[in-house]
Coordinates of C-alpha atoms in Angstrom, one line a residue:
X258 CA 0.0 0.0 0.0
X259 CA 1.0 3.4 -0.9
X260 CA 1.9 5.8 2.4
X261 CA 0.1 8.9 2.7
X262 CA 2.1 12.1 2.4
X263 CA -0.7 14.4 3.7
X264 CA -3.8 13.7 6.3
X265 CA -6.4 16.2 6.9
X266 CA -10.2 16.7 7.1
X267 CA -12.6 19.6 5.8
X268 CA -16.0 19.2 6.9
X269 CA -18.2 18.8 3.9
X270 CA -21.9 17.2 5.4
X271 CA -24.7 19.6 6.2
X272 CA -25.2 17.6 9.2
X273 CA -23.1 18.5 12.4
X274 CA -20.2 16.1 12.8
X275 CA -18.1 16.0 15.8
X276 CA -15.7 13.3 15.0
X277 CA -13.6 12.0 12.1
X278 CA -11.1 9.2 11.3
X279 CA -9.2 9.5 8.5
X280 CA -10.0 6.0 6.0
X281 CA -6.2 5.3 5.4
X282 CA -3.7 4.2 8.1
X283 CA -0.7 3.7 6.2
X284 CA 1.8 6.4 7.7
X285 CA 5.2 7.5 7.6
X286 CA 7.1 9.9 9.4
X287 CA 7.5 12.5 6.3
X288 CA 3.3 12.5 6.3
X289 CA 2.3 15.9 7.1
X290 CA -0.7 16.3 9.3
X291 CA -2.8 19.8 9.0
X292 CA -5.5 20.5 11.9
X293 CA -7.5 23.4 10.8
X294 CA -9.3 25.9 13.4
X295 CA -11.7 24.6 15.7
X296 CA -10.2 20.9 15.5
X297 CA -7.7 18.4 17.2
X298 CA -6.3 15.6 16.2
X299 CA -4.9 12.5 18.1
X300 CA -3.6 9.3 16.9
X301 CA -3.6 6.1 18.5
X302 CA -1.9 2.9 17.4
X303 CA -2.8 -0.5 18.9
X304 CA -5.3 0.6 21.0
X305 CA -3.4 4.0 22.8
X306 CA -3.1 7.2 22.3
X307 CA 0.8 8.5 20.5
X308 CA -0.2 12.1 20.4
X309 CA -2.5 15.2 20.3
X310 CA -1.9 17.6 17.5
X311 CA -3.6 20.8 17.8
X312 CA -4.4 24.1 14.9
X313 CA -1.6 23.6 12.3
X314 CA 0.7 21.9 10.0
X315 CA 2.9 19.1 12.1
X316 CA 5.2 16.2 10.6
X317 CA 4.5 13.2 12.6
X318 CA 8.0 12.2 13.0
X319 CA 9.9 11.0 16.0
X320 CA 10.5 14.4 16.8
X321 CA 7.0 15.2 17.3
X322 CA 6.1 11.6 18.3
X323 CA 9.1 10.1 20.2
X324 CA 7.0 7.1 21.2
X325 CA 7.4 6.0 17.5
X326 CA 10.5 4.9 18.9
X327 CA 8.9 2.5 21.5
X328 CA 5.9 1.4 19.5
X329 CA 7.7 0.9 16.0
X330 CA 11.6 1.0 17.0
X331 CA 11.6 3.3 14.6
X332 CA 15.5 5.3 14.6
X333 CA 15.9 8.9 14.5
X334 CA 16.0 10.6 10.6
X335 CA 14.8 8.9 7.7
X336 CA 11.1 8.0 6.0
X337 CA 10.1 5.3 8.0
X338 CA 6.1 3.3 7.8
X339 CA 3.9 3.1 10.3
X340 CA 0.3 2.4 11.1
X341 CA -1.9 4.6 12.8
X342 CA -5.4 5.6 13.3
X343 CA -5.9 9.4 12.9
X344 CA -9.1 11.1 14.6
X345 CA -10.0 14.9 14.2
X346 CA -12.6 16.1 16.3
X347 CA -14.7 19.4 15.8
X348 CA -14.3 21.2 18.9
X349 CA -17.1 24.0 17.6
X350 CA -20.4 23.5 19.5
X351 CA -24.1 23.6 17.7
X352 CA -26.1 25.9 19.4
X353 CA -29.2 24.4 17.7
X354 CA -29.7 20.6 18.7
X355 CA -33.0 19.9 19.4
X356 CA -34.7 17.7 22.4
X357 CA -37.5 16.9 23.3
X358 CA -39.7 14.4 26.0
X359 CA -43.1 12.9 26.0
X360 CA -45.3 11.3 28.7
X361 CA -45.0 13.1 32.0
X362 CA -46.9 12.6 34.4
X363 CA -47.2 15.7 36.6
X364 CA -49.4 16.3 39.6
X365 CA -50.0 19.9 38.6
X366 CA -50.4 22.3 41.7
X367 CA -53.0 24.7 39.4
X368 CA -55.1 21.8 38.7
X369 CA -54.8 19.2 41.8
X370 CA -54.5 16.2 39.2
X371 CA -52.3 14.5 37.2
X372 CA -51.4 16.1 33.4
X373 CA -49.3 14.3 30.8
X374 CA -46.9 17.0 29.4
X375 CA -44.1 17.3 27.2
X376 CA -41.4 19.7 26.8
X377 CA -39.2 20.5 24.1
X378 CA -36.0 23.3 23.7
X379 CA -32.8 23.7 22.0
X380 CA -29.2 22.8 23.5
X381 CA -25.1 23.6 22.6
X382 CA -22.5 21.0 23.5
X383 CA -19.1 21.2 22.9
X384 CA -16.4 18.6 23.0
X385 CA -13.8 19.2 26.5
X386 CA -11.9 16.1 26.7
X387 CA -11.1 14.8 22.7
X388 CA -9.6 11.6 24.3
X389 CA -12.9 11.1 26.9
X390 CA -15.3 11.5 23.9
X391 CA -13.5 9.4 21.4
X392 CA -12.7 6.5 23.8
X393 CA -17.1 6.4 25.6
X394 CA -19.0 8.7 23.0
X395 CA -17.7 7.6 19.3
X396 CA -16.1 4.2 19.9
X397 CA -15.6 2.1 16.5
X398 CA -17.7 4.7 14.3
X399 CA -16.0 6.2 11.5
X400 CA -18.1 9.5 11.6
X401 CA -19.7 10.5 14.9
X402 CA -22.7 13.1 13.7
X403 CA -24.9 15.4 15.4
X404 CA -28.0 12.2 15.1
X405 CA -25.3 9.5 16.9
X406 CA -25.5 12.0 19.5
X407 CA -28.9 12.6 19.7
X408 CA -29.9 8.9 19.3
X409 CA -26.7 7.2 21.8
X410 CA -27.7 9.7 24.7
X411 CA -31.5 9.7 24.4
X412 CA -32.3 7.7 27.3
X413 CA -30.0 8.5 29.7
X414 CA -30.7 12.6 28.8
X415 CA -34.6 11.9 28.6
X416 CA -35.0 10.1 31.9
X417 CA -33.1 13.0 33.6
X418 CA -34.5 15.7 31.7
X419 CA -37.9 14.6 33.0
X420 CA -36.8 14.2 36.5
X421 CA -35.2 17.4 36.9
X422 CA -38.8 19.2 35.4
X423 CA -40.6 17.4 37.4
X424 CA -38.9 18.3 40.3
X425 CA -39.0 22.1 39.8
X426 CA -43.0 22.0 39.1
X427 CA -42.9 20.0 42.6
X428 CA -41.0 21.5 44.5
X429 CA -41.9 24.9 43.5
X430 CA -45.4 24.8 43.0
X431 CA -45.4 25.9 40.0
X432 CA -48.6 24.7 37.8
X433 CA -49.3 24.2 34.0
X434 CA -51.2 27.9 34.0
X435 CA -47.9 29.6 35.1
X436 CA -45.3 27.4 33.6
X437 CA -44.7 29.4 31.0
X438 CA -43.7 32.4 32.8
X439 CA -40.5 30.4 34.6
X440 CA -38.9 28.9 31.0
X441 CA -35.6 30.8 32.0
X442 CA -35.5 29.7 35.9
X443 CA -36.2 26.3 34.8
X444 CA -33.8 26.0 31.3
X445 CA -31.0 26.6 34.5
X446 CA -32.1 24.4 36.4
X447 CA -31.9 21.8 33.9
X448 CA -28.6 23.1 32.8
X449 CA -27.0 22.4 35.9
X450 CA -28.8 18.9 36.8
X451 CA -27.4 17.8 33.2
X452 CA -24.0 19.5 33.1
X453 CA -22.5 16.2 35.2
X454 CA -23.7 14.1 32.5
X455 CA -22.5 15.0 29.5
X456 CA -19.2 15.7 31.6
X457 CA -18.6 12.1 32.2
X458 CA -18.5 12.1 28.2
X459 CA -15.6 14.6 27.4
X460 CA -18.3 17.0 26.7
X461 CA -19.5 20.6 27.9
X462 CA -23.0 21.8 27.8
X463 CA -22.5 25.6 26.5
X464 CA -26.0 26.8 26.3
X465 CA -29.6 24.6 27.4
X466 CA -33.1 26.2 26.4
X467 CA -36.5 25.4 27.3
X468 CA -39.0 26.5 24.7
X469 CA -42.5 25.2 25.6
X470 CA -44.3 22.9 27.9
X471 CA -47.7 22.0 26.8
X472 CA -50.1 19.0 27.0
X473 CA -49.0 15.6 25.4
X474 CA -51.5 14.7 23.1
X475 CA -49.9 11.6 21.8
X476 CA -51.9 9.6 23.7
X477 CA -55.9 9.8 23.7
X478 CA -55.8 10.8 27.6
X479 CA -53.6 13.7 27.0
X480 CA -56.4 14.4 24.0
X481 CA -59.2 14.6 26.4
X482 CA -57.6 16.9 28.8
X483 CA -56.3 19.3 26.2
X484 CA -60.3 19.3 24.9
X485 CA -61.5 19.5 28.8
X486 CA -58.5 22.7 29.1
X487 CA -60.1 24.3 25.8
X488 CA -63.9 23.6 26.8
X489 CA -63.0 25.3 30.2
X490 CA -61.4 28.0 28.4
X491 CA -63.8 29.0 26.9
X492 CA -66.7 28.4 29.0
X493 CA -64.6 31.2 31.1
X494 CA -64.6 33.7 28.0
X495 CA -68.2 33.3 27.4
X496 CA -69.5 33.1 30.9
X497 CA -71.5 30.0 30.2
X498 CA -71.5 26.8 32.6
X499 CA -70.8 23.2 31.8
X500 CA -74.1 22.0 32.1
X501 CA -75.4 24.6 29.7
X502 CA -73.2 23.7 27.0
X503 CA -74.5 20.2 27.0
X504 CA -77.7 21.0 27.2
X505 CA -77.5 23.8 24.0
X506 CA -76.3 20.4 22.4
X507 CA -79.5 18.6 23.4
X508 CA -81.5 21.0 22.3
X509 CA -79.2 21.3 18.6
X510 CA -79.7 17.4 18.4
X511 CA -83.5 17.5 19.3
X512 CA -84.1 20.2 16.6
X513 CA -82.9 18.3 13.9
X514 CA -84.7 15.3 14.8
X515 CA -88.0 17.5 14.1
X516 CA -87.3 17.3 10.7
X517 CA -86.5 13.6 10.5
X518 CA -89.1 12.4 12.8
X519 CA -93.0 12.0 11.8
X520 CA -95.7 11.9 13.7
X521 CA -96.0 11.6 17.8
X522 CA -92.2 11.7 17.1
X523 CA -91.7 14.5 16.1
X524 CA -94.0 16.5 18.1
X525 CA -92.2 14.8 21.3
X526 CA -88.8 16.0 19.7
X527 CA -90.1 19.5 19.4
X528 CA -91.5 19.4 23.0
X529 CA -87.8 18.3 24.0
X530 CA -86.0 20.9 22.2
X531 CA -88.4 24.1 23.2
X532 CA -88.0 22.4 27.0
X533 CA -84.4 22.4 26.7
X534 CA -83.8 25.7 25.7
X535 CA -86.2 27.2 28.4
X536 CA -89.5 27.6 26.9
X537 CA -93.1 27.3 28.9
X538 CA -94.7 23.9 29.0
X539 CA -93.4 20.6 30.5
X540 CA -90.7 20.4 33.1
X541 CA -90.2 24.3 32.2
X542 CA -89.2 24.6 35.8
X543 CA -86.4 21.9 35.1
X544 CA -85.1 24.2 32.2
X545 CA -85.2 27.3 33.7
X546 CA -82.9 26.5 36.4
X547 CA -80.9 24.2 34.2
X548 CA -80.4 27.8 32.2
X549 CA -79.3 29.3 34.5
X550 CA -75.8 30.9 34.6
X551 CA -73.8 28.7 37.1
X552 CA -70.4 29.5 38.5
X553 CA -69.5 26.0 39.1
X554 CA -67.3 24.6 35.9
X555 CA -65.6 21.1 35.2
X556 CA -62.6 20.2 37.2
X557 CA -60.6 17.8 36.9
X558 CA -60.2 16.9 41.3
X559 CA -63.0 14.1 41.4
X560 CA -65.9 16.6 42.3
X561 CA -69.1 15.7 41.0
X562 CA -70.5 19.1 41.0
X563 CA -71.8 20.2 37.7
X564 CA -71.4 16.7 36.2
X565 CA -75.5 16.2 36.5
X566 CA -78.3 17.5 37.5
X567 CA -78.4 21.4 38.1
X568 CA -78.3 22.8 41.5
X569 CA -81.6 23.5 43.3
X570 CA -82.9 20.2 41.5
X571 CA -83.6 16.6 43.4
X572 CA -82.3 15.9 47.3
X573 CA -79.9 19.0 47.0
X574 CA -82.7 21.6 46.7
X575 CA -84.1 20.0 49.5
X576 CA -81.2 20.2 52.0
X577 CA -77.9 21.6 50.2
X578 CA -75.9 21.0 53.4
X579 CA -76.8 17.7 53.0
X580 CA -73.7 16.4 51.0
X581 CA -70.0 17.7 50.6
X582 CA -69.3 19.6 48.2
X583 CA -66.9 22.0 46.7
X584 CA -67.8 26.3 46.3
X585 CA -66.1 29.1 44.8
X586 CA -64.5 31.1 47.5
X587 CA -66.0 34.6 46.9
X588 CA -63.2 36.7 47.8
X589 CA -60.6 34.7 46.2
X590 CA -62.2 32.4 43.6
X591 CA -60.0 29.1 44.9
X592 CA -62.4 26.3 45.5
X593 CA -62.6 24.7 49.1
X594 CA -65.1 22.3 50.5
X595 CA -68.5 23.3 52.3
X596 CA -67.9 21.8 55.7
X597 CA -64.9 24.1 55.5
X598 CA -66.2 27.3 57.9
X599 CA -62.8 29.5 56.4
X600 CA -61.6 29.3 52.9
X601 CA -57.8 27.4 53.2
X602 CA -56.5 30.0 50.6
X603 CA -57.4 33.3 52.1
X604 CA -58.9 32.9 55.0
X605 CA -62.0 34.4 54.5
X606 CA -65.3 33.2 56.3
X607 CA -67.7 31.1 54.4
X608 CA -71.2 32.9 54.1
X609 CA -73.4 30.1 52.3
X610 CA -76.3 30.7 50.3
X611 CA -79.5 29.0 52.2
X612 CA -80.5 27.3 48.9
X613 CA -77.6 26.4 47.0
X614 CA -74.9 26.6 49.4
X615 CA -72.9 28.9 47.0
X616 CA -70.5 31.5 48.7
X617 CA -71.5 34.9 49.0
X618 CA -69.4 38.3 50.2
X619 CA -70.5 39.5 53.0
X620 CA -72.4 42.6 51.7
X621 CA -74.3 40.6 49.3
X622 CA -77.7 41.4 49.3
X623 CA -78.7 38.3 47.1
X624 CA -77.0 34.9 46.1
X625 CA -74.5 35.4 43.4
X626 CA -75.8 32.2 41.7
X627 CA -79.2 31.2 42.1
X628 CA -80.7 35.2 43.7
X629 CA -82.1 33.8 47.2
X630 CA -82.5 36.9 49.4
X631 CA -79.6 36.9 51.7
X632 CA -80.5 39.4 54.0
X633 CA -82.5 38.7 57.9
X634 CA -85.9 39.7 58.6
X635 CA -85.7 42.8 60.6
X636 CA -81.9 43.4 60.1
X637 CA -81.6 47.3 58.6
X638 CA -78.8 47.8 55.3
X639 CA -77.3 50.7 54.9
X640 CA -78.7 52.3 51.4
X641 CA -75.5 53.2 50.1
X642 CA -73.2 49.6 50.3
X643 CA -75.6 47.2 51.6
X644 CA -74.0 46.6 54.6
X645 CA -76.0 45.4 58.1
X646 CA -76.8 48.1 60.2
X647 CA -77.1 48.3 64.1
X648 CA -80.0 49.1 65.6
X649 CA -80.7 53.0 65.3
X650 CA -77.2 53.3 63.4
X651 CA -76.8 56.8 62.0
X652 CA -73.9 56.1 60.1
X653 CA -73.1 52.8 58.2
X654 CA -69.9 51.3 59.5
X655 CA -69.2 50.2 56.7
X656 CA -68.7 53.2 54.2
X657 CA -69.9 55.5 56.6
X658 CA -72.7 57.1 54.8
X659 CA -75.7 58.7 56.6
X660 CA -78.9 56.6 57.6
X661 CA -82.5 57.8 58.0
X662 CA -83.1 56.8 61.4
X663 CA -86.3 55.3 62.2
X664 CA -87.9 52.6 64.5
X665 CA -87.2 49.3 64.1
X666 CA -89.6 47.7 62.1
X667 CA -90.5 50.4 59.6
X668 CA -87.6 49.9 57.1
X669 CA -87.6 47.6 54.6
X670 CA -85.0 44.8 55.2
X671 CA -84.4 43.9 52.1
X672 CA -83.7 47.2 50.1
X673 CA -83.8 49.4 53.7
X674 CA -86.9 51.7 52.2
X675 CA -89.1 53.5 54.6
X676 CA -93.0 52.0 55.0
X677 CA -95.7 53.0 56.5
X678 CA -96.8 51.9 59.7
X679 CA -100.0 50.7 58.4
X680 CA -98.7 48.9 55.4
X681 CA -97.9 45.1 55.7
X682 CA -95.3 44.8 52.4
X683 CA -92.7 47.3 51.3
X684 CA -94.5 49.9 48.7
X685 CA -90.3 49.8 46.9
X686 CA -89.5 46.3 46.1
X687 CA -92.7 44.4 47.8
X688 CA -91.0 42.8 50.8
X689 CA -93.6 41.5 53.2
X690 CA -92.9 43.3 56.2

């Protein structure tokens, strides 16, 4: 075989490569080795490591290699053969290799349930140790790319990767609403969790990004909760409630069976849809409240509260204390349960609605939800807030605006109105005195 006078490497793919051996092996020690910028080269001969060759143009005689003596007993001068292996490596780092992971399952803090998520970002590794990486990274490859990286370190990085965000969400409470607003916290907490890994490689991690976090719909469960996050969404724009939504699609399916159906059919399946969507006529009380704007949405922590029936209807409306259930805290808007006396988020006190057991703020003259009268028999409210008054109160302690004083019993306690001592219901709003 013919000896190779020159040995270099100019990178020529459009995929990253961070590793190269040159195909011949037949040396001598007139061949002249040229290592551009950004590379190193090392040779190694049965199974060690002669020499590292940095930027430049070297002869790779004994001079420059004097273990040629040892390995070959190769004597000083002369053009003398030898076989060696020669590797280059690309010490420049991509600043674009992509990642990505799949199937987490995180007990979000916003939610109170599990979510499968995924995450996906952009990474920069560079190469530290040329020895480290050739010997545990490349191994018997000819060309190491940028997809033998990706594809030889994809378990190991996954299974951390998804660790380490877990982790942060845990540990920092931080739920799938707010995510988004601590990429930057966690891309560095990644970084650092990783940085030991690729370490143990020969390799640096110069840059680690995450990009987005979002709902894994690879599977049909993550599917259903990104439709349940979308339906909730944007029942909260439009101000309507779960159980309206499936009754306006009731209502769409019984309308078109009107036109399909003949007969006692069809009139049933116009009775249906003009029940539905809150007309007069049959179970018309049913409709109305099932109509009715309700606070109470979906979740997604085991409540059954919205799933059915409507509130006020069946052994609810008869005793809504009766069973557990979880409310809207009115000053905060976090839910908390009804046997609860003090919301666990803010601490307010729990002032339930007699009916439907919804929570009210203090000065609420009427239930937020359903519109029972909140106010006692006999209690005065100041005109201007609607706060309670004391007996023969001249000023509201609450706003402090002035009160009519007058005897007990001849103001209204519902809108505070003067009546007459002769008259037996409020001439303002009708209030039977």
């Amino acid at each position: 075989m013919a000896l190779i006078d020159c040995a270099s490497w100019k990178p020529k793919s459009n995929e990253f490569v961070f590793a190269y051996r040159f195909p011949q092996t037949n040396l001598s020690t007139y061949t002249q080795l040229i290592v551009y910028e950004s590379q190193e080269a090392l040779l190694f001969s049965k199974g060690q490591l002669m020499g590292k060759f940095g930027p430049g143009k070297h002869t790779l005689d004994t001079e420059n290699l004097p273990i040629l003596r040892s390995f070959f007993g190769i004597p000083f001068g002369g053009k003398n053969p030898f076989t060696a292996e020669v590797w280059i490596v690309n010490k420049l780092y991509p600043a674009n290799l992509s990642w990505a992971v799949r199937s987490m399952a995180v007990h979000d803090a916003d939610y109170q349930t599990m979510l499968p998520l995924q995450a996906k970002g952009q990474y920069g590794l560079s190469v530290s140790d040329s020895e480290k990486f050739l010997l545990k990274m490349v191994g018997t490859k000819d060309v190491f790319t940028e997809s033998d990286m990706l594809s030889q370190a994809y378990g190991e990085f996954s299974s951390k990767s998804k660790s380490a965000i877990i982790q942060f969400m845990t540990t920092q409470r931080v739920g799938f609403k707010s995510i988004s607003g601590h990429l930057d916290s966690l891309s560095q907490y990644l970084k650092t969790n990783l940085l030991p890994f690729w370490e143990e490689y020969g390799l640096t991690m110069t840059k680690f990004y995450v990009n987005d976090i979002s709902i894994d719909t690879s599977t049909p469960e993550g599917k259903k909760v990104s439709e349940a996050l979308a339906s909730q969404a944007s029942m909260s724009i439009t101000g309507h409630s779960w159980q309206q939504e499936q009754m306006f699609g009731m209502a769409n399916n019984a309308v078109d069976q009107i036109g399909n159906a003949s007969g006692g059919n069809g009139l049933i399946a116009g009775l249906m849809a003009m029940n539905m969507m809150g007309g007069s006529g049959i179970g018309g009380g049913m409709s109305s409240g099932l109509m009715q704007t309700h606070n109470n949405q979906p979740t997604f922590s085991g409540s059954q509260q919205g799933m059915g029936m409507p509130q006020g209807t069946g052994m609810q409306s008869m005793n809504p204390q009766m069973s557990v259930k979880e409310i809207y805290c009115a000053n905060c808007s976090k839910k908390h349960l009804t046997t609860e006396r003090f919301c666990p988020h803010c601490g307010s006190e729990y002032n339930p609605c007699p009916k439907c057991g919804s929570d009210n703020p203090k000065t609420a003259r009427r239930c937020v939800t359903c519109g029972t009268s909140l106010q006692q028999q006999g209690v005065s409210v100041c005109r201007s807030c609607g706060g309670q008054l004391a007996p023969g109160a001249a000023f509201c302690p609450q706003c402090g605006a002035q009160q009519n004083v007058a005897p007990m019993g001849n103001i209204c306690s519902r809108c505070g109105a003067p009546i007459p001592p002769t008259s037996r219901f409020c001439p303002k709003c009708g209030q039977k005195v």
